[in-house]
Amino acid sequence: MKRVLSGIQPSGRLTLGNYIGAMKNFVKLQDLHQCYFMVADLHAITVPQQPETLRDLSEANAALFIAAGIDPAKSNVFLQSAVPQHAELGWLLTTLTTMGELERMTQFKEKSNGKESIGAGLFVYPSLMAADILVYNADLVPVGEDQKQHLELTRDLAGRFNHRYGECFTLPEPYIPEVGARVMSLDDASKKMSKSSSVAASFIALLDPPDVIRKKISRATTDSGAEVRYDEATKPEISNLMSIYSQCSGSSLEDIRLKYEGQMYGGFKKDLAEVIVNTLEPLQKRYYEIRESGEIQDILAQGARNAHEVASRTLDDVKQRMGFLPSKH
Ligand code: AQP
């Protein structure tokens, strides 16, 4: 049995990109491995957040994890901020990370681009992400394609620590879906679908009502042709819609191409909207039940207790190796 860690920032309402790129694999992996899934609230504050919104999104996103099929009897679901070892190991690993490594991170370049004032937290974000993973000695990290570079840095930091202080950390492997690892924006297929986008038409939120989903898909940008064919280079918009269709329906890209051969985009888009609505309907129903029941508080508390147990053992070992005196409390 391997250990699995992943998390999603409560920086917006979870999207179909988060679901296809990461959450579907969370659900798949929990039957085989020991899983830790966190609401990454400490990461979310690397860009400004309204306290009320952060609280609301943290709870809503945790409920969406459960609604999407994460079973609290199998997986540990918790808030990152409820397990203080993340932040402490984050600091220790920051001291092992070089400025050059952080400057090369494409997510930092994208998120800081054009901003006058850039928080230092955004810069050191990857060291905290490394701590999230290494504090559980995770073997596998289910993420979308955009997180691959951060995972590589995590492996480098684990190797660097082990080299300096002796074998302590497992080198984690990314676990990335073959189709849907990078779901693109509905209005611009050169950008990934993002939950923090200010353009609501660019993403499908997991809680979007059916009519909103239909409207967003019917307005999704496509090329001026009429061929439903997967080709990321020349038909990025249709390719994106096809991979969403494939991930939500289970049909292969080739089956989808054959089904819509000789048809215009309209019919394909109409069916795609229904495929998405059918995927999200049970999730939305379960979400509202969970919110109503109030059970999420207990789930998060139990998840944090279990996470704390493993994380504190790792941190004690790390601090002893680095030369800190044991603290008595
Ligand atoms: N468009 C996407 N396609 C596939 N996977 C995606 N993920 C995010 N967007 C897509 C995956 O979902 C997880 C969420 O990670 P995160 O919340 O730490 O931040 P992110 O990667 O920056 O995701 P967002 O939705 O774009 O958030 P914001 O807008 O706050 O930056 C990761 O596993 C990610 O790969």
XYZ file of C-alpha atoms and ligand atoms in Angstrom:
364
model
C 0.000 0.000 0.000
C 1.422 3.370 -1.025
C 0.879 6.757 0.536
C -0.907 9.398 -1.523
C -1.081 13.154 -0.862
C -2.729 15.888 -2.842
C -4.528 19.142 -2.266
C -6.495 21.882 -3.936
C -6.453 25.552 -2.970
C -9.735 27.172 -1.905
C -8.964 30.046 -4.251
C -12.291 29.748 -6.056
C -15.148 27.326 -6.725
C -13.769 23.978 -7.898
C -13.940 23.502 -11.646
C -14.232 20.671 -14.112
C -10.461 21.124 -14.618
C -9.824 20.335 -10.933
C -12.204 17.383 -11.149
C -10.779 15.823 -14.303
C -7.140 16.687 -13.629
C -7.003 15.742 -9.963
C -10.160 14.721 -8.064
C -11.139 11.792 -10.297
C -7.787 10.244 -9.515
C -8.197 10.974 -5.796
C -11.297 8.778 -5.882
C -9.578 6.062 -7.898
C -6.518 5.886 -5.655
C -8.352 5.704 -2.321
C -9.342 2.070 -2.911
C -5.731 0.996 -3.248
C -3.682 3.292 -1.026
C -3.500 5.312 2.185
C -4.687 8.754 1.081
C -4.378 12.289 2.462
C -6.378 14.982 0.656
C -6.206 18.537 1.933
C -7.890 21.838 1.295
C -4.726 23.881 0.710
C -5.790 27.036 2.534
C -2.230 28.116 3.412
C -1.462 28.121 -0.313
C -4.587 30.101 -1.129
C -3.353 33.112 0.867
C -0.313 33.500 -1.404
C -2.676 35.828 -3.277
C -5.060 38.165 -1.398
C -8.247 36.498 -0.061
C -11.246 37.905 1.786
C -11.430 36.102 5.170
C -15.172 35.348 4.828
C -14.731 34.020 1.303
C -11.764 31.891 2.316
C -13.752 30.319 5.176
C -16.730 29.676 2.907
C -14.682 28.199 0.063
C -12.627 26.015 2.409
C -15.725 24.331 3.752
C -17.474 24.206 0.377
C -14.467 22.647 -1.339
C -14.026 20.048 1.415
C -17.699 19.119 0.946
C -17.111 18.898 -2.813
C -14.281 16.415 -2.242
C -16.726 14.156 -0.416
C -19.497 14.782 -2.946
C -17.126 13.799 -5.761
C -16.643 10.394 -4.170
C -13.838 10.752 -1.652
C -14.901 8.483 1.167
C -13.874 9.732 4.622
C -13.849 6.120 5.826
C -11.026 5.432 3.359
C -9.279 8.792 2.910
C -8.156 11.513 5.296
C -9.671 14.860 4.317
C -8.436 17.891 6.241
C -7.516 21.558 6.140
C -3.818 22.261 5.568
C -3.894 24.979 8.263
C -5.160 22.439 10.836
C -1.867 20.521 10.649
C 0.848 23.037 11.620
C 3.679 20.676 10.616
C 3.079 21.707 6.975
C 4.084 25.308 7.678
C 6.990 24.345 9.906
C 8.500 21.864 7.457
C 7.761 24.414 4.722
C 10.089 26.860 6.430
C 12.816 24.242 6.933
C 12.658 23.293 3.254
C 12.654 26.954 2.177
C 16.125 27.212 3.691
C 17.223 24.372 1.390
C 15.667 25.882 -1.750
C 17.599 28.259 -3.995
C 16.303 31.539 -5.406
C 17.188 30.267 -8.900
C 14.969 27.209 -8.481
C 12.015 29.325 -7.386
C 12.578 31.865 -10.167
C 12.307 29.108 -12.772
C 8.800 28.032 -11.674
C 6.365 28.787 -14.481
C 3.396 29.090 -12.100
C 5.202 31.878 -10.233
C 6.017 33.621 -13.533
C 2.379 33.380 -14.681
C 0.824 34.441 -11.389
C 3.219 37.338 -10.792
C 3.160 38.549 -14.392
C 2.099 42.185 -14.640
C 1.648 42.593 -10.860
C 3.275 45.563 -9.162
C 3.419 44.020 -5.726
C 4.164 40.304 -5.434
C 3.910 38.576 -2.078
C 6.969 36.577 -0.977
C 4.580 33.698 -0.178
C 3.817 33.293 -3.871
C 7.548 32.966 -4.511
C 8.201 30.314 -1.827
C 4.939 28.439 -2.531
C 6.790 25.439 -4.056
C 8.791 24.853 -0.851
C 5.534 24.684 1.125
C 4.095 22.328 -1.478
C 7.192 20.130 -1.093
C 6.568 20.085 2.670
C 2.904 19.083 2.125
C 4.053 16.015 0.250
C 7.205 15.093 2.183
C 5.654 15.450 5.645
C 3.634 12.303 4.797
C 6.464 10.663 2.846
C 3.958 10.324 0.014
C 4.833 7.947 -2.828
C 2.225 9.263 -5.250
C 0.834 12.736 -5.900
C -2.259 12.884 -8.154
C -2.136 16.266 -9.917
C -2.799 17.913 -13.265
C 0.011 18.609 -15.731
C 0.551 22.174 -14.410
C 1.933 20.857 -11.118
C 4.615 18.639 -12.691
C 7.372 21.226 -12.286
C 6.590 21.673 -8.578
C 6.766 17.904 -8.154
C 10.198 17.832 -9.758
C 11.392 20.473 -7.293
C 9.922 18.418 -4.433
C 11.965 15.410 -5.569
C 15.102 17.571 -5.801
C 14.560 18.926 -2.272
C 13.919 15.448 -0.875
C 17.119 14.187 -2.509
C 19.085 17.207 -1.242
C 17.843 16.719 2.312
C 18.597 12.967 2.228
C 22.087 13.656 0.911
C 22.851 16.183 3.662
C 21.121 14.635 6.635
C 20.666 10.932 5.804
C 17.795 8.991 4.211
C 14.574 10.492 5.548
C 12.261 11.333 2.662
C 10.631 9.186 -0.013
C 10.992 10.664 -3.526
C 7.375 11.125 -4.690
C 6.053 10.343 -8.189
C 3.436 12.461 -9.954
C 0.231 10.640 -10.960
C -1.155 12.481 -13.976
C -4.152 11.450 -16.128
C -3.415 10.515 -19.751
C -6.380 12.477 -21.107
C -7.508 15.678 -19.366
C -4.244 16.439 -17.557
C -4.662 20.001 -18.741
C -8.245 21.110 -19.295
C -8.192 24.401 -21.141
C -10.300 27.534 -20.795
C -13.590 27.517 -22.712
C -12.949 30.995 -24.106
C -9.226 30.650 -24.814
C -7.663 27.245 -25.424
C -4.152 28.621 -24.922
C -4.858 29.043 -21.180
C -5.720 26.372 -18.649
C -9.149 26.379 -17.028
C -8.680 28.086 -13.646
C -10.999 28.403 -10.655
C -9.692 31.882 -9.825
C -10.405 33.277 -13.309
C -12.502 36.448 -13.307
C -14.238 35.312 -16.510
C -17.037 32.942 -15.432
C -17.569 31.773 -19.032
C -14.024 30.375 -19.114
C -14.734 27.528 -16.689
C -17.415 25.074 -15.638
C -17.748 25.174 -11.857
C -18.745 21.854 -10.295
C -21.784 23.588 -8.793
C -22.931 25.325 -11.987
C -26.653 24.584 -12.552
C -27.547 22.601 -15.745
C -28.707 25.687 -17.683
C -25.507 27.554 -16.946
C -23.480 24.542 -18.114
C -25.504 24.359 -21.359
C -25.004 28.054 -21.989
C -21.265 27.970 -21.292
C -20.701 24.971 -23.582
C -22.822 26.403 -26.398
C -20.752 29.614 -26.221
C -17.377 27.850 -25.900
C -14.945 29.044 -28.551
C -14.354 26.713 -31.519
C -12.501 27.027 -34.821
C -14.386 27.955 -37.986
C -14.288 24.387 -39.348
C -16.813 21.623 -38.807
C -14.762 18.535 -38.078
C -14.874 16.882 -34.634
C -11.301 15.591 -34.631
C -8.614 15.547 -31.936
C -5.584 17.606 -32.929
C -4.167 19.798 -30.183
C -1.897 21.738 -32.567
C -4.439 22.770 -35.205
C -7.754 22.301 -33.354
C -7.024 23.120 -29.693
C -10.597 24.178 -28.824
C -12.355 21.102 -30.223
C -9.597 18.866 -28.821
C -10.211 20.362 -25.377
C -13.963 19.778 -25.633
C -13.357 16.221 -26.860
C -11.129 15.395 -23.898
C -13.734 16.795 -21.492
C -16.353 14.621 -23.249
C -14.070 11.602 -23.016
C -13.293 12.109 -19.317
C -16.936 12.632 -18.372
C -18.425 9.825 -20.493
C -15.682 7.203 -20.541
C -15.759 7.136 -24.396
C -12.406 7.123 -26.174
C -11.385 10.088 -28.333
C -11.624 7.829 -31.396
C -15.180 6.734 -30.521
C -16.165 10.386 -30.160
C -14.639 11.251 -33.538
C -16.546 8.393 -35.211
C -19.816 9.320 -33.490
C -19.706 12.904 -34.780
C -18.157 12.217 -38.200
C -19.794 14.392 -40.829
C -21.728 16.442 -38.247
C -21.482 20.119 -37.333
C -20.186 21.332 -33.966
C -23.695 22.223 -32.704
C -24.825 18.625 -32.110
C -21.535 17.671 -30.518
C -21.681 20.637 -28.134
C -25.281 19.903 -27.205
C -24.421 16.303 -26.325
C -21.289 17.413 -24.476
C -23.349 19.722 -22.275
C -25.654 16.803 -21.371
C -22.677 14.543 -20.652
C -21.325 17.170 -18.225
C -24.749 17.788 -16.637
C -25.173 14.020 -16.094
C -21.704 13.782 -14.538
C -22.271 16.682 -12.163
C -25.909 16.086 -11.183
C -25.257 13.320 -8.602
C -22.237 15.224 -7.286
C -24.316 18.378 -6.780
C -27.139 16.457 -5.081
C -24.689 14.846 -2.665
C -22.980 18.215 -2.052
C -26.174 19.890 -0.855
C -26.980 16.887 1.371
C -23.527 17.098 2.984
C -23.834 20.837 3.587
C -27.236 20.351 5.122
C -26.103 17.550 7.434
C -23.214 19.544 8.901
C -21.061 16.393 8.813
C -18.114 18.136 7.187
C -16.816 19.552 10.501
C -16.395 16.063 11.972
C -14.838 14.710 8.791
C -12.251 17.513 8.791
C -11.502 17.096 12.501
C -10.905 13.344 12.181
C -8.833 13.828 9.011
C -6.660 16.417 10.765
C -6.086 14.120 13.766
C -4.917 11.282 11.513
C -2.760 13.605 9.406
C -1.227 15.165 12.507
C -0.084 11.785 13.784
C 1.990 11.019 10.676
C 3.169 14.593 10.093
C 4.453 15.102 13.635
C 6.538 11.900 13.458
C 8.197 13.064 10.231
C 8.822 16.559 11.543
C 10.408 15.277 14.771
C 12.767 13.125 12.717
C 13.622 16.014 10.369
C 14.352 18.413 13.231
C 16.499 15.910 15.058
C 18.519 15.297 11.868
C 18.955 19.025 11.247
C 20.332 19.643 14.736
C 17.420 21.154 16.650
C 17.259 20.346 20.357
C 14.110 18.426 21.302
C 11.430 20.764 22.614
C 9.558 19.913 25.794
C 5.922 20.882 25.999
N -7.262 23.144 -16.035
C -6.832 22.087 -15.361
N -6.696 20.894 -15.956
C -6.263 19.805 -15.273
N -5.936 19.846 -13.969
C -6.068 21.016 -13.335
N -5.830 21.399 -12.078
C -6.117 22.715 -11.942
N -6.533 23.224 -13.103
C -6.512 22.196 -13.993
C -5.356 20.514 -11.040
O -6.191 20.693 -9.904
C -5.394 20.754 -8.738
C -5.629 22.135 -8.137
O -4.516 22.724 -7.728
P -4.449 24.117 -7.005
O -5.736 24.528 -6.441
O -3.325 23.991 -6.033
O -4.049 25.178 -8.067
P -3.919 25.264 -9.575
O -3.176 24.106 -10.130
O -3.323 26.603 -9.876
O -5.448 25.199 -10.005
P -6.434 26.327 -10.473
O -7.798 25.732 -10.529
O -5.926 26.959 -11.737
O -6.379 27.350 -9.299
P -6.015 28.873 -9.285
O -6.961 29.513 -10.233
O -6.217 29.287 -7.876
O -4.587 29.001 -9.716
C -3.969 20.475 -9.174
O -3.682 19.105 -9.092
C -3.965 20.933 -10.591
O -2.959 20.318 -11.362
